[in-house]
Amino acid sequence: MYTYQDLEKTNERDKAEFARQVITNHKQTIPYKVAKDADDYMRQMNTTIMKYKKLLYTVTGKAVPDTYSANYKLTSNFFNRIITQENQFLLGNGVMWQNDDTRERLGDDFEIKLQRAGKWALCGGVSFGFWNVDHVEVFPITEFVPLWDEEDGALKAGVRFWQIDAKKPLRATLYELDGYTEYMWKEGKESVLKDKTPYKLLIQKSEADGETIYAFENYPTFPIVPLWANDLHQSELIGMRDNIDAYDLIKSGFCNTVDEASMIYWTIQNAGGMDDVDLAKFIERMKTVHASVIDDDGAKAESHSIEAPYASREALLDRLEKDIYKDAMALNTDTIASGATTATQIRASYEPLNNKVDDYEYQVVDFIQGILTLAGIEDTPTFTRSMMINTQEEVQTVLQASQYLDTDYVTTKILNLLGDGDKAEEVLKNIDIEGADRFMNEMNE
């Protein structure tokens, strides 16, 4: 792998070639390959089952592709579902700030970019956020090569690259501490699209000259911050993939068996003179006219069908599904959606997911603090997690404690539980008006 020190040893005129070599090397690394596979699983194009081939073996032991029997390739959506659940559980309600102007200073689309960076991080193990003057841009590891410092492990440079097709031009941007440079390779020719430019251009406006760049400026640190998926710095697919593959293979094999078992096969007694050609003609006639004549005296044809065994496979699929959710510390809503579930049972079901997201939240907060430092903002982010609740039980709990609480709190809390929290101010205002009317009526009497 290439590091920041390798970049430091490279002359300016050789940096374009260095960037190209870095990209080529990056595509051969394990983190990149894992991230590419994880991206396929996110798209429900699970790599293992999609590449699976059924084989037949000849009498000599040679393996040949089986093009005769059914070969379903059913892909599950476990990975996308679990990753989306973890990311949205933490970030689905947005970020809350202590200062009113923080959201505006970070840009209107900051929370959208944060959710995207979080999903890419959980999928590929890490994603990257680039603070670009007044907004953040995010890159997945499949489009960005980090150059880590060999001495302190910090990110101090990197190459962003993209190419829509292998036959199309390759674009790349080399990010360094003192600016960025843009390159392109087209039809084997290398070109510099933009010479090294500082990250911040200071512009002065006047009626006479319009906009004029009067100074250049960089950040005190490298303006790209990594967002890790977890403290292990690895994709969430690791450890989950084998169970998903087993589930896909068993489910697909089950469908193959059912498909093949649905076919009727025939046995013909006292017809030893029939060869393979005769048998093929017999089957063809049965499929077309559903009747056939057997010439041999005493010959008798009987149809048979196979009942596919399913109990063991159903049990194994159910076990694998439970193991996937359990090992991923995810919430299987089927376990709390059937029947009346108490608030205590719901909270217990959420506990593994809460523990996992606690670790994820540390990574997100560390990422956001890095962006805030680059933006010159002092603030602390907080989050509100989305949870299913037993509304009736929660409302009853609030009402039981209402004699010890003020009316505003009780009303707001109940409306939030009912999903009408935005109407709290209007309801409280009406309560005050009705209370005042009752007081005036009592005074007049």
Tab-separated table of C-alpha atoms in Angstrom:
chain	number	residue	atom	x	y	z
A	1	MET	CA	0.000	0.000	0.000
A	2	TYR	CA	1.044	3.599	-0.543
A	3	THR	CA	1.364	6.056	2.350
A	4	TYR	CA	1.732	9.783	2.887
A	5	GLN	CA	5.493	9.352	3.124
A	6	ASP	CA	5.521	7.892	-0.405
A	7	LEU	CA	3.776	11.023	-1.631
A	8	GLU	CA	6.325	13.246	0.119
A	9	LYS	CA	9.129	11.490	-1.770
A	10	THR	CA	7.459	12.155	-5.143
A	11	ASN	CA	8.433	15.117	-7.303
A	12	GLU	CA	5.702	17.480	-8.498
A	13	ARG	CA	6.155	16.415	-12.124
A	14	ASP	CA	5.697	12.741	-11.148
A	15	LYS	CA	2.578	13.149	-8.996
A	16	ALA	CA	0.163	12.403	-11.835
A	17	GLU	CA	1.799	9.018	-12.402
A	18	PHE	CA	1.924	8.504	-8.640
A	19	ALA	CA	-1.841	9.116	-8.413
A	20	ARG	CA	-2.518	6.609	-11.202
A	21	GLN	CA	-0.376	3.949	-9.506
A	22	VAL	CA	-2.100	4.618	-6.195
A	23	ILE	CA	-5.508	4.007	-7.779
A	24	THR	CA	-4.370	0.781	-9.474
A	25	ASN	CA	-2.855	-0.498	-6.236
A	26	HIS	CA	-5.932	0.469	-4.219
A	27	LYS	CA	-8.188	-1.709	-6.380
A	28	GLN	CA	-6.083	-4.739	-5.431
A	29	THR	CA	-6.304	-4.213	-1.677
A	30	ILE	CA	-8.519	-6.244	0.655
A	31	PRO	CA	-10.483	-3.213	1.988
A	32	TYR	CA	-11.428	-2.209	-1.569
A	33	LYS	CA	-12.457	-5.740	-2.570
A	34	VAL	CA	-14.510	-6.188	0.606
A	35	ALA	CA	-16.191	-2.832	-0.021
A	36	LYS	CA	-17.023	-3.803	-3.627
A	37	ASP	CA	-18.566	-7.070	-2.456
A	38	ALA	CA	-20.466	-5.238	0.288
A	39	ASP	CA	-21.792	-2.811	-2.327
A	40	ASP	CA	-23.127	-5.780	-4.315
A	41	TYR	CA	-24.871	-7.134	-1.203
A	42	MET	CA	-26.362	-3.680	-0.575
A	43	ARG	CA	-27.814	-3.787	-4.099
A	44	GLN	CA	-29.207	-7.307	-3.444
A	45	MET	CA	-26.802	-8.775	-5.991
A	46	ASN	CA	-25.215	-11.128	-3.457
A	47	THR	CA	-21.900	-12.182	-4.953
A	48	THR	CA	-21.704	-15.809	-3.826
A	49	ILE	CA	-25.116	-16.949	-5.042
A	50	MET	CA	-24.841	-14.909	-8.263
A	51	LYS	CA	-21.581	-16.702	-9.133
A	52	TYR	CA	-22.823	-20.123	-8.051
A	53	LYS	CA	-22.820	-22.773	-10.800
A	54	LYS	CA	-24.425	-26.209	-10.680
A	55	LEU	CA	-22.129	-28.946	-11.944
A	56	LEU	CA	-22.485	-32.491	-13.231
A	57	TYR	CA	-19.724	-35.093	-13.121
A	58	THR	CA	-19.027	-37.501	-15.957
A	59	VAL	CA	-18.007	-41.147	-15.454
A	60	THR	CA	-14.394	-39.976	-15.665
A	61	GLY	CA	-14.920	-37.462	-12.853
A	62	LYS	CA	-14.846	-34.369	-15.059
A	63	ALA	CA	-17.044	-31.491	-13.896
A	64	VAL	CA	-19.298	-29.937	-16.538
A	65	PRO	CA	-21.955	-27.193	-16.160
A	66	ASP	CA	-25.436	-28.504	-15.423
A	67	THR	CA	-27.653	-26.869	-18.029
A	68	TYR	CA	-30.563	-29.263	-17.591
A	69	SER	CA	-31.893	-28.864	-14.065
A	70	ALA	CA	-33.340	-25.753	-12.405
A	71	ASN	CA	-30.828	-23.233	-11.068
A	72	TYR	CA	-32.646	-20.476	-9.195
A	73	LYS	CA	-30.504	-17.704	-7.716
A	74	LEU	CA	-32.570	-16.054	-4.989
A	75	THR	CA	-30.812	-13.213	-3.208
A	76	SER	CA	-31.864	-12.046	0.246
A	77	ASN	CA	-31.876	-8.408	1.300
A	78	PHE	CA	-30.581	-8.905	4.853
A	79	PHE	CA	-27.486	-6.736	4.487
A	80	ASN	CA	-29.236	-3.680	3.093
A	81	ARG	CA	-32.031	-4.003	5.654
A	82	ILE	CA	-29.675	-4.291	8.634
A	83	ILE	CA	-27.345	-1.490	7.487
A	84	THR	CA	-30.254	0.853	6.776
A	85	GLN	CA	-31.794	0.043	10.155
A	86	GLU	CA	-28.586	0.843	12.056
A	87	ASN	CA	-27.913	4.040	10.140
A	88	GLN	CA	-31.450	5.402	10.321
A	89	PHE	CA	-31.888	4.387	13.953
A	90	LEU	CA	-29.191	6.917	14.823
A	91	LEU	CA	-29.480	9.520	12.050
A	92	GLY	CA	-33.101	9.217	10.915
A	93	ASN	CA	-34.276	12.123	13.079
A	94	GLY	CA	-31.365	14.359	12.117
A	95	VAL	CA	-28.765	16.064	14.287
A	96	MET	CA	-29.660	18.424	17.126
A	97	TRP	CA	-27.352	21.350	17.885
A	98	GLN	CA	-26.869	23.619	20.864
A	99	ASN	CA	-26.314	26.711	18.703
A	100	ASP	CA	-29.064	27.933	16.401
A	101	ASP	CA	-26.754	28.881	13.518
A	102	THR	CA	-24.761	25.624	13.299
A	103	ARG	CA	-27.147	23.929	10.882
A	104	GLU	CA	-27.047	26.901	8.532
A	105	ARG	CA	-23.251	27.164	8.644
A	106	LEU	CA	-22.832	23.487	7.753
A	107	GLY	CA	-25.010	23.776	4.658
A	108	ASP	CA	-28.588	22.840	3.874
A	109	ASP	CA	-27.724	19.283	2.806
A	110	PHE	CA	-25.377	18.382	5.682
A	111	GLU	CA	-27.717	15.825	7.245
A	112	ILE	CA	-28.389	14.197	3.871
A	113	LYS	CA	-24.642	13.913	3.258
A	114	LEU	CA	-24.136	12.584	6.801
A	115	GLN	CA	-26.676	9.799	6.264
A	116	ARG	CA	-25.022	8.913	2.967
A	117	ALA	CA	-21.567	8.879	4.548
A	118	GLY	CA	-22.875	6.704	7.387
A	119	LYS	CA	-24.359	4.135	5.036
A	120	TRP	CA	-21.179	4.013	2.956
A	121	ALA	CA	-19.109	3.616	6.124
A	122	LEU	CA	-21.189	0.717	7.453
A	123	CYS	CA	-21.076	-0.900	4.036
A	124	GLY	CA	-17.394	-0.450	3.173
A	125	GLY	CA	-15.877	-0.013	6.639
A	126	VAL	CA	-15.074	3.677	6.179
A	127	SER	CA	-16.182	6.712	4.200
A	128	PHE	CA	-14.704	10.192	3.924
A	129	GLY	CA	-16.061	13.707	4.349
A	130	PHE	CA	-14.397	16.652	2.582
A	131	TRP	CA	-15.129	20.097	4.029
A	132	ASN	CA	-15.330	22.254	0.911
A	133	VAL	CA	-15.409	25.848	2.230
A	134	ASP	CA	-19.102	25.995	3.189
A	135	HIS	CA	-20.449	22.462	2.718
A	136	VAL	CA	-19.389	18.848	3.040
A	137	GLU	CA	-18.856	16.327	0.256
A	138	VAL	CA	-18.626	12.591	0.971
A	139	PHE	CA	-16.751	9.751	-0.765
A	140	PRO	CA	-16.960	5.958	-0.330
A	141	ILE	CA	-13.764	3.932	-0.076
A	142	THR	CA	-14.501	2.556	-3.552
A	143	GLU	CA	-13.848	6.065	-4.916
A	144	PHE	CA	-11.191	7.390	-2.566
A	145	VAL	CA	-7.664	6.203	-1.761
A	146	PRO	CA	-6.522	7.345	1.706
A	147	LEU	CA	-2.840	8.050	2.235
A	148	TRP	CA	-2.161	7.486	5.936
A	149	ASP	CA	0.848	8.821	7.811
A	150	GLU	CA	3.215	5.977	8.743
A	151	GLU	CA	4.212	7.697	12.005
A	152	ASP	CA	0.941	8.774	13.628
A	153	GLY	CA	-1.683	7.020	11.475
A	154	ALA	CA	-3.431	10.299	10.563
A	155	LEU	CA	-5.002	10.913	7.171
A	156	LYS	CA	-2.857	13.527	5.436
A	157	ALA	CA	-3.555	13.049	1.723
A	158	GLY	CA	-5.754	11.089	-0.648
A	159	VAL	CA	-6.862	10.513	-4.224
A	160	ARG	CA	-10.497	10.748	-5.296
A	161	PHE	CA	-11.151	8.908	-8.564
A	162	TRP	CA	-14.095	8.032	-10.784
A	163	GLN	CA	-14.627	6.350	-14.135
A	164	ILE	CA	-18.024	5.473	-15.593
A	165	ASP	CA	-16.633	2.667	-17.765
A	166	ALA	CA	-13.296	0.926	-18.334
A	167	LYS	CA	-13.144	2.388	-21.843
A	168	LYS	CA	-13.957	5.917	-20.698
A	169	PRO	CA	-11.581	8.577	-19.274
A	170	LEU	CA	-10.310	8.177	-15.723
A	171	ARG	CA	-10.619	11.331	-13.605
A	172	ALA	CA	-8.755	11.867	-10.346
A	173	THR	CA	-8.154	14.590	-7.782
A	174	LEU	CA	-5.076	14.510	-5.574
A	175	TYR	CA	-5.808	16.147	-2.206
A	176	GLU	CA	-2.803	17.372	-0.215
A	177	LEU	CA	-2.327	19.544	2.835
A	178	ASP	CA	-1.593	22.617	0.705
A	179	GLY	CA	-4.193	22.182	-2.054
A	180	TYR	CA	-5.631	19.866	-4.678
A	181	THR	CA	-4.732	18.953	-8.274
A	182	GLU	CA	-7.013	17.448	-10.929
A	183	TYR	CA	-5.859	14.883	-13.505
A	184	MET	CA	-7.357	12.896	-16.372
A	185	TRP	CA	-6.221	9.894	-18.393
A	186	LYS	CA	-7.880	9.499	-21.792
A	187	GLU	CA	-6.867	7.017	-24.476
A	188	GLY	CA	-3.542	6.476	-22.734
A	189	LYS	CA	-2.755	10.194	-22.561
A	190	GLU	CA	-2.239	11.988	-19.262
A	191	SER	CA	-3.320	15.568	-18.721
A	192	VAL	CA	-3.496	18.042	-15.841
A	193	LEU	CA	-6.976	19.544	-15.769
A	194	LYS	CA	-6.209	21.907	-12.916
A	195	ASP	CA	-2.893	22.828	-11.372
A	196	LYS	CA	-2.523	22.693	-7.622
A	197	THR	CA	-4.990	25.135	-6.093
A	198	PRO	CA	-5.479	26.145	-2.451
A	199	TYR	CA	-8.732	25.048	-0.853
A	200	LYS	CA	-10.022	28.520	-0.069
A	201	LEU	CA	-10.035	31.450	-2.457
A	202	LEU	CA	-10.599	34.860	-0.832
A	203	ILE	CA	-12.711	36.984	-3.167
A	204	GLN	CA	-13.210	40.734	-3.092
A	205	LYS	CA	-16.198	42.363	-4.819
A	206	SER	CA	-16.342	45.867	-6.277
A	207	GLU	CA	-18.570	47.653	-8.772
A	208	ALA	CA	-15.582	48.522	-10.968
A	209	ASP	CA	-13.805	45.154	-11.119
A	210	GLY	CA	-16.533	42.716	-10.075
A	211	GLU	CA	-15.164	39.677	-8.257
A	212	THR	CA	-11.401	39.538	-7.763
A	213	ILE	CA	-9.355	36.821	-6.056
A	214	TYR	CA	-6.973	38.631	-3.757
A	215	ALA	CA	-5.613	35.817	-1.579
A	216	PHE	CA	-5.396	32.039	-1.180
A	217	GLU	CA	-5.783	30.071	2.015
A	218	ASN	CA	-5.663	26.468	3.254
A	219	TYR	CA	-6.947	24.715	6.340
A	220	PRO	CA	-4.854	24.186	9.472
A	221	THR	CA	-5.243	20.419	8.994
A	222	PHE	CA	-6.097	18.059	6.137
A	223	PRO	CA	-9.713	18.879	5.112
A	224	ILE	CA	-10.881	15.264	4.675
A	225	VAL	CA	-12.134	13.350	7.729
A	226	PRO	CA	-12.699	9.552	7.874
A	227	LEU	CA	-15.948	8.118	9.232
A	228	TRP	CA	-15.383	4.588	10.519
A	229	ALA	CA	-18.181	2.043	10.772
A	230	ASN	CA	-16.969	0.689	14.115
A	231	ASP	CA	-13.942	0.514	16.365
A	232	LEU	CA	-12.686	-2.528	14.394
A	233	HIS	CA	-12.454	-0.359	11.251
A	234	GLN	CA	-14.091	-2.997	9.056
A	235	SER	CA	-17.213	-3.519	6.960
A	236	GLU	CA	-20.347	-4.792	8.685
A	237	LEU	CA	-20.461	-7.494	6.003
A	238	ILE	CA	-17.545	-9.290	7.652
A	239	GLY	CA	-18.932	-12.042	9.866
A	240	MET	CA	-22.418	-11.689	8.365
A	241	ARG	CA	-21.612	-12.829	4.861
A	242	ASP	CA	-21.335	-16.586	5.505
A	243	ASN	CA	-24.784	-16.763	7.096
A	244	ILE	CA	-26.320	-14.727	4.252
A	245	ASP	CA	-24.656	-16.981	1.664
A	246	ALA	CA	-25.887	-20.108	3.441
A	247	TYR	CA	-29.417	-18.693	3.536
A	248	ASP	CA	-29.350	-17.819	-0.178
A	249	LEU	CA	-27.914	-21.203	-1.206
A	250	ILE	CA	-30.391	-23.215	0.854
A	251	LYS	CA	-33.384	-21.164	-0.260
A	252	SER	CA	-32.325	-21.368	-3.914
A	253	GLY	CA	-31.647	-25.092	-3.603
A	254	PHE	CA	-35.070	-25.526	-2.021
A	255	CYS	CA	-36.680	-23.847	-5.039
A	256	ASN	CA	-34.632	-26.039	-7.386
A	257	THR	CA	-35.839	-29.150	-5.582
A	258	VAL	CA	-39.476	-28.050	-5.674
A	259	ASP	CA	-39.168	-27.232	-9.378
A	260	GLU	CA	-37.645	-30.594	-10.189
A	261	ALA	CA	-40.034	-32.487	-7.901
A	262	SER	CA	-43.014	-30.949	-9.662
A	263	MET	CA	-42.114	-32.971	-12.756
A	264	ILE	CA	-43.721	-36.367	-13.315
A	265	TYR	CA	-41.502	-39.273	-14.275
A	266	TRP	CA	-42.614	-42.551	-15.837
A	267	THR	CA	-41.658	-46.182	-15.419
A	268	ILE	CA	-42.479	-48.609	-18.221
A	269	GLN	CA	-42.679	-52.273	-17.331
A	270	ASN	CA	-42.041	-55.131	-19.765
A	271	ALA	CA	-40.549	-52.763	-22.357
A	272	GLY	CA	-36.895	-53.728	-22.250
A	273	GLY	CA	-36.618	-53.282	-25.997
A	274	MET	CA	-37.084	-49.525	-25.782
A	275	ASP	CA	-33.872	-47.542	-26.089
A	276	ASP	CA	-33.175	-43.919	-25.088
A	277	VAL	CA	-34.620	-42.581	-28.326
A	278	ASP	CA	-37.869	-44.481	-27.772
A	279	LEU	CA	-38.095	-43.198	-24.218
A	280	ALA	CA	-37.520	-39.610	-25.361
A	281	LYS	CA	-40.289	-39.959	-27.951
A	282	PHE	CA	-42.603	-41.368	-25.285
A	283	ILE	CA	-41.974	-38.375	-22.972
A	284	GLU	CA	-42.388	-35.892	-25.827
A	285	ARG	CA	-45.754	-37.424	-26.771
A	286	MET	CA	-46.942	-37.339	-23.166
A	287	LYS	CA	-46.097	-33.620	-22.968
A	288	THR	CA	-47.842	-32.725	-26.213
A	289	VAL	CA	-50.980	-34.907	-26.458
A	290	HIS	CA	-50.891	-36.339	-22.909
A	291	ALA	CA	-51.372	-39.874	-24.261
A	292	SER	CA	-49.174	-42.512	-25.787
A	293	VAL	CA	-49.349	-46.026	-27.229
A	294	ILE	CA	-46.889	-48.709	-26.132
A	295	ASP	CA	-46.268	-51.320	-28.814
A	296	ASP	CA	-44.721	-54.061	-26.653
A	297	ASP	CA	-47.133	-56.758	-25.472
A	298	GLY	CA	-47.694	-56.662	-21.729
A	299	ALA	CA	-45.980	-53.298	-21.387
A	300	LYS	CA	-47.370	-50.998	-18.724
A	301	ALA	CA	-46.609	-47.312	-18.038
A	302	GLU	CA	-46.984	-45.775	-14.583
A	303	SER	CA	-46.551	-42.133	-13.596
A	304	HIS	CA	-44.793	-41.050	-10.406
A	305	SER	CA	-44.231	-37.745	-8.628
A	306	ILE	CA	-41.797	-36.709	-5.907
A	307	GLU	CA	-42.711	-34.801	-2.789
A	308	ALA	CA	-39.874	-32.406	-1.939
A	309	PRO	CA	-38.655	-32.614	1.674
A	310	TYR	CA	-39.144	-29.224	3.286
A	311	ALA	CA	-39.346	-29.467	7.092
A	312	SER	CA	-35.581	-29.568	7.679
A	313	ARG	CA	-34.905	-26.753	5.211
A	314	GLU	CA	-37.642	-24.545	6.664
A	315	ALA	CA	-36.176	-25.082	10.123
A	316	LEU	CA	-32.651	-24.292	8.926
A	317	LEU	CA	-33.765	-21.142	7.064
A	318	ASP	CA	-35.569	-19.961	10.191
A	319	ARG	CA	-32.456	-20.648	12.283
A	320	LEU	CA	-30.180	-18.818	9.857
A	321	GLU	CA	-32.477	-15.778	9.801
A	322	LYS	CA	-32.461	-15.603	13.590
A	323	ASP	CA	-28.668	-15.998	13.667
A	324	ILE	CA	-28.199	-13.206	11.104
A	325	TYR	CA	-30.213	-10.743	13.190
A	326	LYS	CA	-28.666	-11.940	16.430
A	327	ASP	CA	-25.043	-11.737	15.270
A	328	ALA	CA	-25.677	-8.363	13.606
A	329	MET	CA	-27.293	-7.104	16.861
A	330	ALA	CA	-30.195	-5.931	14.698
A	331	LEU	CA	-33.906	-5.734	15.447
A	332	ASN	CA	-36.190	-8.253	13.775
A	333	THR	CA	-39.534	-6.467	13.885
A	334	ASP	CA	-41.369	-9.762	13.323
A	335	THR	CA	-40.616	-10.681	16.935
A	336	ILE	CA	-42.533	-7.687	18.315
A	337	ALA	CA	-45.100	-7.169	15.553
A	338	SER	CA	-47.076	-10.332	16.285
A	339	GLY	CA	-49.490	-9.993	19.196
A	340	ALA	CA	-49.699	-7.512	22.039
A	341	THR	CA	-46.185	-6.651	23.148
A	342	THR	CA	-45.530	-4.746	26.369
A	343	ALA	CA	-43.296	-1.696	26.576
A	344	THR	CA	-40.773	-3.724	28.578
A	345	GLN	CA	-40.574	-6.398	25.879
A	346	ILE	CA	-40.133	-3.751	23.184
A	347	ARG	CA	-37.288	-2.077	25.084
A	348	ALA	CA	-35.616	-5.454	25.623
A	349	SER	CA	-35.841	-6.192	21.886
A	350	TYR	CA	-34.118	-2.892	21.121
A	351	GLU	CA	-31.290	-3.389	23.614
A	352	PRO	CA	-28.802	-5.184	21.270
A	353	LEU	CA	-29.377	-2.548	18.574
A	354	ASN	CA	-28.945	0.232	21.137
A	355	ASN	CA	-25.622	-1.235	22.269
A	356	LYS	CA	-24.347	-1.529	18.723
A	357	VAL	CA	-25.456	1.973	17.759
A	358	ASP	CA	-23.749	3.344	20.893
A	359	ASP	CA	-20.444	2.271	19.347
A	360	TYR	CA	-21.468	3.641	15.953
A	361	GLU	CA	-22.474	6.964	17.524
A	362	TYR	CA	-18.944	7.469	18.885
A	363	GLN	CA	-17.602	7.150	15.326
A	364	VAL	CA	-20.201	9.593	13.951
A	365	VAL	CA	-19.577	12.160	16.694
A	366	ASP	CA	-15.813	11.941	16.108
A	367	PHE	CA	-16.406	12.502	12.377
A	368	ILE	CA	-18.706	15.488	12.962
A	369	GLN	CA	-16.254	17.068	15.411
A	370	GLY	CA	-13.578	16.822	12.738
A	371	ILE	CA	-15.839	18.639	10.263
A	372	LEU	CA	-16.777	21.266	12.879
A	373	THR	CA	-13.080	21.961	13.546
A	374	LEU	CA	-12.452	22.554	9.834
A	375	ALA	CA	-15.523	24.802	9.622
A	376	GLY	CA	-14.482	26.787	12.703
A	377	ILE	CA	-17.659	25.870	14.604
A	378	GLU	CA	-17.865	25.073	18.309
A	379	ASP	CA	-20.869	22.892	19.054
A	380	THR	CA	-21.846	19.417	20.258
A	381	PRO	CA	-24.140	17.137	18.212
A	382	THR	CA	-26.836	15.004	19.839
A	383	PHE	CA	-29.272	12.481	18.375
A	384	THR	CA	-32.778	11.178	19.001
A	385	ARG	CA	-33.255	7.517	18.146
A	386	SER	CA	-36.391	6.154	16.508
A	387	MET	CA	-38.133	3.360	18.426
A	388	MET	CA	-41.404	1.476	18.209
A	389	ILE	CA	-43.552	1.812	21.328
A	390	ASN	CA	-46.719	0.413	22.885
A	391	THR	CA	-48.628	3.695	22.627
A	392	GLN	CA	-51.490	2.730	24.902
A	393	GLU	CA	-49.214	1.580	27.700
A	394	GLU	CA	-46.943	4.620	27.394
A	395	VAL	CA	-49.914	7.038	27.524
A	396	GLN	CA	-51.324	5.260	30.591
A	397	THR	CA	-47.955	5.595	32.318
A	398	VAL	CA	-47.908	9.354	31.672
A	399	LEU	CA	-51.492	9.764	32.883
A	400	GLN	CA	-50.759	7.864	36.086
A	401	ALA	CA	-47.957	10.318	36.866
A	402	SER	CA	-49.886	13.400	35.676
A	403	GLN	CA	-50.822	14.500	39.211
A	404	TYR	CA	-47.111	15.080	39.903
A	405	LEU	CA	-46.411	16.845	36.597
A	406	ASP	CA	-47.470	20.174	35.114
A	407	THR	CA	-50.131	20.336	32.397
A	408	ASP	CA	-47.768	21.544	29.677
A	409	TYR	CA	-45.430	18.568	30.084
A	410	VAL	CA	-48.222	15.982	30.218
A	411	THR	CA	-50.004	17.416	27.177
A	412	THR	CA	-46.822	17.682	25.100
A	413	LYS	CA	-45.678	14.187	26.079
A	414	ILE	CA	-48.995	12.541	25.180
A	415	LEU	CA	-49.224	14.366	21.856
A	416	ASN	CA	-45.677	13.261	21.000
A	417	LEU	CA	-46.614	9.646	21.773
A	418	LEU	CA	-49.666	9.974	19.528
A	419	GLY	CA	-47.595	11.462	16.714
A	420	ASP	CA	-49.150	14.933	16.989
A	421	GLY	CA	-46.285	16.732	18.706
A	422	ASP	CA	-46.452	19.603	16.208
A	423	LYS	CA	-49.925	20.475	17.541
A	424	ALA	CA	-48.776	20.854	21.160
A	425	GLU	CA	-48.565	24.661	21.111
A	426	GLU	CA	-52.058	25.001	19.619
A	427	VAL	CA	-53.579	22.531	22.105
A	428	LEU	CA	-51.919	24.227	25.085
A	429	LYS	CA	-53.189	27.605	23.903
A	430	ASN	CA	-56.752	26.269	23.694
A	431	ILE	CA	-56.437	24.764	27.174
A	432	ASP	CA	-55.415	28.178	28.543
A	433	ILE	CA	-58.368	29.893	26.804
A	434	GLU	CA	-60.860	27.353	28.118
A	435	GLY	CA	-59.423	27.654	31.616
A	436	ALA	CA	-59.737	31.459	31.478
A	437	ASP	CA	-63.353	31.207	30.274
A	438	ARG	CA	-64.255	28.908	33.128
A	439	PHE	CA	-62.633	31.295	35.608
A	440	MET	CA	-64.595	34.307	34.237
A	441	ASN	CA	-67.871	32.358	34.316
A	442	GLU	CA	-67.293	31.403	37.954
A	443	MET	CA	-66.524	35.051	38.849
A	444	ASN	CA	-69.724	36.275	37.169
A	445	GLU	CA	-71.815	33.784	39.059
